Amino acid sequence: MAQHFEIHPDNPQVRLLKQTVALLGQGKLVAVPTDSSYALVCHLDDKAAADLLRRTRGVDDKHHLTLLCRDLSELANYARVDNKQYRLLKAATPGPYTFILEASKEVPRRLSHPSRKTIGLRVPDHKTLQALLELHGGPLLATTLIPPGETEPLNDAHAIRDMFEHQIAAVLDAGACPLEPTTVIDLTEMGNGGDPVLVRQGRGDLASIGL
């Protein structure tokens, strides 16, 4: 049965976060709060965990998974970013935006889009998740926690635990999240002189980042 970790939203307990990092290191899935909605996360370099993440979420290899990064400099290690793209990313991070970019060699090929070689990346603005990423020491592979066949993400930690108790190892309960997914923006064409493309309008406001 999945463990339920009650996390203080302003001062996340290091002991519980360390337990979570240990579970991720064992190839487990964990549900975590973000600045948009709850997400499922796993270790970036664990193929079996990534496969389980896709099965649990009910998506195939054409669905963009997302790398959750601590900051913009870490994000830039996993994507090819030019100066124009970097300025836009700087204006939008941290925040409820996911950016589709050309994956760098640091991203395992099995995780990038099979035909486009792109990856979704974001820097979340959430204390618990940022503290977890800091202790983990690198990005986490993630997907919005939307049950298979549904269109809306789950927002209650107890409901998440009940629904996925046999697929995930733990739920980090830092309270309810904004029940809205990230705004997804494809920046790949910017590298060829094109414009950003809005893929999904979510919580992130376009005007606030100059789009």
Short mmCIF file of C-alpha atoms in Angstrom, two decimals:
data_model
loop_
_atom_site.label_atom_id
_atom_site.label_comp_id
_atom_site.label_asym_id
_atom_site.label_seq_id
_atom_site.Cartn_x
_atom_site.Cartn_y
_atom_site.Cartn_z
CA MET A 1 0.00 0.00 0.00
CA ALA A 2 1.23 3.50 -0.82
CA GLN A 3 2.58 5.54 2.06
CA HIS A 4 1.01 8.88 2.93
CA PHE A 5 3.47 11.62 3.90
CA GLU A 6 1.91 14.75 5.38
CA ILE A 7 4.27 17.55 4.41
CA HIS A 8 4.29 21.02 5.95
CA PRO A 9 3.69 23.38 2.99
CA ASP A 10 6.10 26.08 4.22
CA ASN A 11 8.72 23.97 6.01
CA PRO A 12 8.83 20.53 4.36
CA GLN A 13 10.15 17.87 6.73
CA VAL A 14 13.58 16.77 5.52
CA ARG A 15 13.10 13.31 7.05
CA LEU A 16 10.04 12.62 4.89
CA LEU A 17 11.69 14.05 1.79
CA LYS A 18 14.72 11.81 2.32
CA GLN A 19 12.40 8.80 2.56
CA THR A 20 10.82 9.89 -0.72
CA VAL A 21 14.22 10.23 -2.41
CA ALA A 22 15.07 6.70 -1.23
CA LEU A 23 11.85 5.33 -2.76
CA LEU A 24 12.61 7.07 -6.06
CA GLY A 25 16.08 5.53 -5.99
CA GLN A 26 14.45 2.11 -5.73
CA GLY A 27 12.55 2.68 -8.98
CA LYS A 28 9.24 3.60 -7.33
CA LEU A 29 6.59 6.09 -8.44
CA VAL A 30 5.59 8.94 -6.14
CA ALA A 31 2.72 11.44 -6.37
CA VAL A 32 3.88 14.99 -5.63
CA PRO A 33 2.23 18.42 -5.43
CA THR A 34 3.21 21.12 -7.92
CA ASP A 35 2.23 24.72 -8.63
CA SER A 36 -0.38 23.47 -11.12
CA SER A 37 -1.70 20.07 -10.03
CA TYR A 38 -0.44 16.81 -8.56
CA ALA A 39 2.04 14.89 -10.70
CA LEU A 40 3.48 11.40 -10.87
CA VAL A 41 7.28 11.33 -10.74
CA CYS A 42 10.08 8.80 -10.99
CA HIS A 43 13.85 8.63 -11.37
CA LEU A 44 15.06 9.93 -14.72
CA ASP A 45 17.52 7.12 -15.41
CA ASP A 46 15.30 4.15 -14.53
CA LYS A 47 13.71 2.61 -17.64
CA ALA A 48 11.43 0.27 -15.71
CA ALA A 49 10.16 3.18 -13.60
CA ALA A 50 9.53 5.28 -16.72
CA ASP A 51 7.60 2.41 -18.31
CA LEU A 52 5.53 2.07 -15.12
CA LEU A 53 4.91 5.82 -15.17
CA ARG A 54 3.48 5.59 -18.69
CA ARG A 55 1.33 2.55 -17.87
CA THR A 56 -0.05 4.12 -14.72
CA ARG A 57 -0.90 7.33 -16.55
CA GLY A 58 -2.24 5.38 -19.56
CA VAL A 59 -0.07 7.08 -22.22
CA ASP A 60 2.22 5.79 -24.97
CA ASP A 61 5.73 6.80 -26.03
CA LYS A 62 4.39 9.65 -28.18
CA HIS A 63 3.10 11.45 -25.11
CA HIS A 64 5.57 14.08 -23.92
CA LEU A 65 6.82 13.34 -20.45
CA THR A 66 8.28 16.28 -18.53
CA LEU A 67 11.54 16.83 -16.70
CA LEU A 68 11.05 18.77 -13.48
CA CYS A 69 14.17 20.87 -12.92
CA ARG A 70 15.39 22.90 -9.96
CA ASP A 71 16.27 25.99 -11.97
CA LEU A 72 16.90 27.36 -15.44
CA SER A 73 20.57 26.36 -15.49
CA GLU A 74 19.65 22.74 -14.83
CA LEU A 75 16.93 22.89 -17.49
CA ALA A 76 19.48 24.13 -20.02
CA ASN A 77 21.57 20.98 -19.46
CA TYR A 78 18.75 18.83 -20.85
CA ALA A 79 17.63 20.94 -23.81
CA ARG A 80 19.21 22.81 -26.69
CA VAL A 81 18.45 26.45 -25.91
CA ASP A 82 19.48 29.52 -27.93
CA ASN A 83 19.57 33.09 -26.61
CA LYS A 84 16.04 33.96 -27.72
CA GLN A 85 14.59 30.84 -26.12
CA TYR A 86 16.64 31.45 -22.96
CA ARG A 87 15.20 34.95 -22.50
CA LEU A 88 11.66 33.59 -22.69
CA LEU A 89 12.47 30.76 -20.29
CA LYS A 90 14.04 33.20 -17.84
CA ALA A 91 10.85 35.27 -17.81
CA ALA A 92 8.66 32.21 -17.18
CA THR A 93 10.61 30.23 -14.56
CA PRO A 94 9.83 29.19 -11.97
CA GLY A 95 6.15 28.90 -12.78
CA PRO A 96 3.27 26.81 -14.16
CA TYR A 97 4.65 26.45 -17.67
CA THR A 98 5.93 23.40 -19.56
CA PHE A 99 8.22 24.05 -22.53
CA ILE A 100 8.80 21.64 -25.39
CA LEU A 101 12.39 21.88 -26.56
CA GLU A 102 14.91 19.87 -28.53
CA ALA A 103 16.39 17.31 -26.14
CA SER A 104 20.13 17.39 -25.45
CA LYS A 105 22.32 14.31 -25.24
CA GLU A 106 21.76 14.29 -21.47
CA VAL A 107 18.20 13.02 -22.04
CA PRO A 108 17.96 9.24 -22.61
CA ARG A 109 16.68 8.71 -26.17
CA ARG A 110 13.87 6.46 -24.95
CA LEU A 111 12.39 9.45 -23.05
CA SER A 112 12.31 11.98 -25.88
CA HIS A 113 9.55 12.04 -28.48
CA PRO A 114 10.33 9.14 -30.88
CA SER A 115 10.07 11.18 -34.09
CA ARG A 116 10.77 14.75 -33.00
CA LYS A 117 13.53 14.15 -30.39
CA THR A 118 11.92 16.71 -28.13
CA ILE A 119 11.24 16.75 -24.40
CA GLY A 120 9.00 18.74 -22.07
CA LEU A 121 10.78 20.70 -19.34
CA ARG A 122 9.66 22.90 -16.51
CA VAL A 123 10.80 24.61 -13.30
CA PRO A 124 8.01 24.40 -10.72
CA ASP A 125 7.30 27.14 -8.20
CA HIS A 126 6.42 24.92 -5.22
CA LYS A 127 8.37 24.71 -1.95
CA THR A 128 7.84 21.00 -1.30
CA LEU A 129 8.72 19.96 -4.82
CA GLN A 130 11.74 22.28 -4.96
CA ALA A 131 13.01 20.84 -1.68
CA LEU A 132 12.54 17.31 -3.03
CA LEU A 133 14.41 18.15 -6.24
CA GLU A 134 17.24 19.66 -4.20
CA LEU A 135 17.63 16.54 -2.06
CA HIS A 136 17.30 14.29 -5.11
CA GLY A 137 20.10 16.20 -6.78
CA GLY A 138 18.72 16.24 -10.32
CA PRO A 139 15.57 16.37 -12.45
CA LEU A 140 12.65 14.02 -12.00
CA LEU A 141 10.64 12.51 -14.82
CA ALA A 142 7.00 13.54 -14.46
CA THR A 143 3.51 13.53 -15.90
CA THR A 144 0.35 15.29 -14.72
CA LEU A 145 -1.67 12.97 -12.47
CA ILE A 146 -4.72 12.47 -14.67
CA PRO A 147 -6.27 8.99 -14.29
CA PRO A 148 -6.54 6.91 -17.49
CA GLY A 149 -9.72 7.82 -19.37
CA GLU A 150 -10.21 11.06 -17.44
CA THR A 151 -9.53 14.66 -18.48
CA GLU A 152 -9.06 16.38 -15.11
CA PRO A 153 -6.11 15.92 -12.72
CA LEU A 154 -6.60 14.62 -9.19
CA ASN A 155 -6.15 17.13 -6.39
CA ASP A 156 -6.80 15.22 -3.16
CA ALA A 157 -3.89 13.24 -1.71
CA HIS A 158 -6.16 10.67 -0.05
CA ALA A 159 -8.07 10.05 -3.29
CA ILE A 160 -4.76 9.65 -5.13
CA ARG A 161 -3.55 7.12 -2.60
CA ASP A 162 -6.81 5.15 -2.78
CA MET A 163 -6.86 5.05 -6.59
CA PHE A 164 -3.17 4.23 -7.12
CA GLU A 165 -2.28 2.37 -3.93
CA HIS A 166 -0.80 -0.59 -5.86
CA GLN A 167 1.07 1.43 -8.51
CA ILE A 168 2.76 4.13 -6.45
CA ALA A 169 4.95 3.99 -3.36
CA ALA A 170 3.94 7.25 -1.69
CA VAL A 171 1.93 10.44 -1.85
CA LEU A 172 3.44 13.73 -0.64
CA ASP A 173 0.49 15.56 0.85
CA ALA A 174 1.21 19.28 1.10
CA GLY A 175 -2.43 20.22 0.71
CA ALA A 176 -4.55 20.93 -2.35
CA CYS A 177 -2.93 22.23 -5.52
CA PRO A 178 -4.44 24.64 -8.04
CA LEU A 179 -6.65 22.29 -10.04
CA GLU A 180 -5.32 23.36 -13.42
CA PRO A 181 -2.55 21.90 -15.58
CA THR A 182 0.45 23.85 -16.83
CA THR A 183 0.42 25.98 -19.92
CA VAL A 184 2.39 24.07 -22.56
CA ILE A 185 4.42 26.04 -25.11
CA ASP A 186 6.43 24.50 -27.95
CA LEU A 187 9.63 26.49 -28.46
CA THR A 188 11.29 24.24 -31.03
CA GLU A 189 10.46 26.48 -34.00
CA MET A 190 12.08 29.45 -32.27
CA GLY A 191 15.40 27.78 -32.96
CA ASN A 192 14.63 28.10 -36.70
CA GLY A 193 13.46 31.70 -36.55
CA GLY A 194 9.80 30.82 -35.91
CA ASP A 195 7.43 31.72 -33.10
CA PRO A 196 6.43 29.90 -29.92
CA VAL A 197 3.40 27.65 -30.40
CA LEU A 198 0.73 27.33 -27.71
CA VAL A 199 -0.04 23.63 -27.25
CA ARG A 200 -2.29 23.91 -24.19
CA GLN A 201 -3.58 26.91 -22.28
CA GLY A 202 -3.36 26.20 -18.58
CA ARG A 203 -2.58 28.06 -15.40
CA GLY A 204 0.40 29.98 -16.81
CA ASP A 205 -0.56 33.39 -18.22
CA LEU A 206 0.88 34.14 -21.66
CA ALA A 207 0.76 37.92 -21.32
CA SER A 208 2.94 37.85 -18.22
CA ILE A 209 5.78 36.31 -20.22
CA GLY A 210 5.35 38.53 -23.26
CA LEU A 211 3.33 36.18 -25.51
#
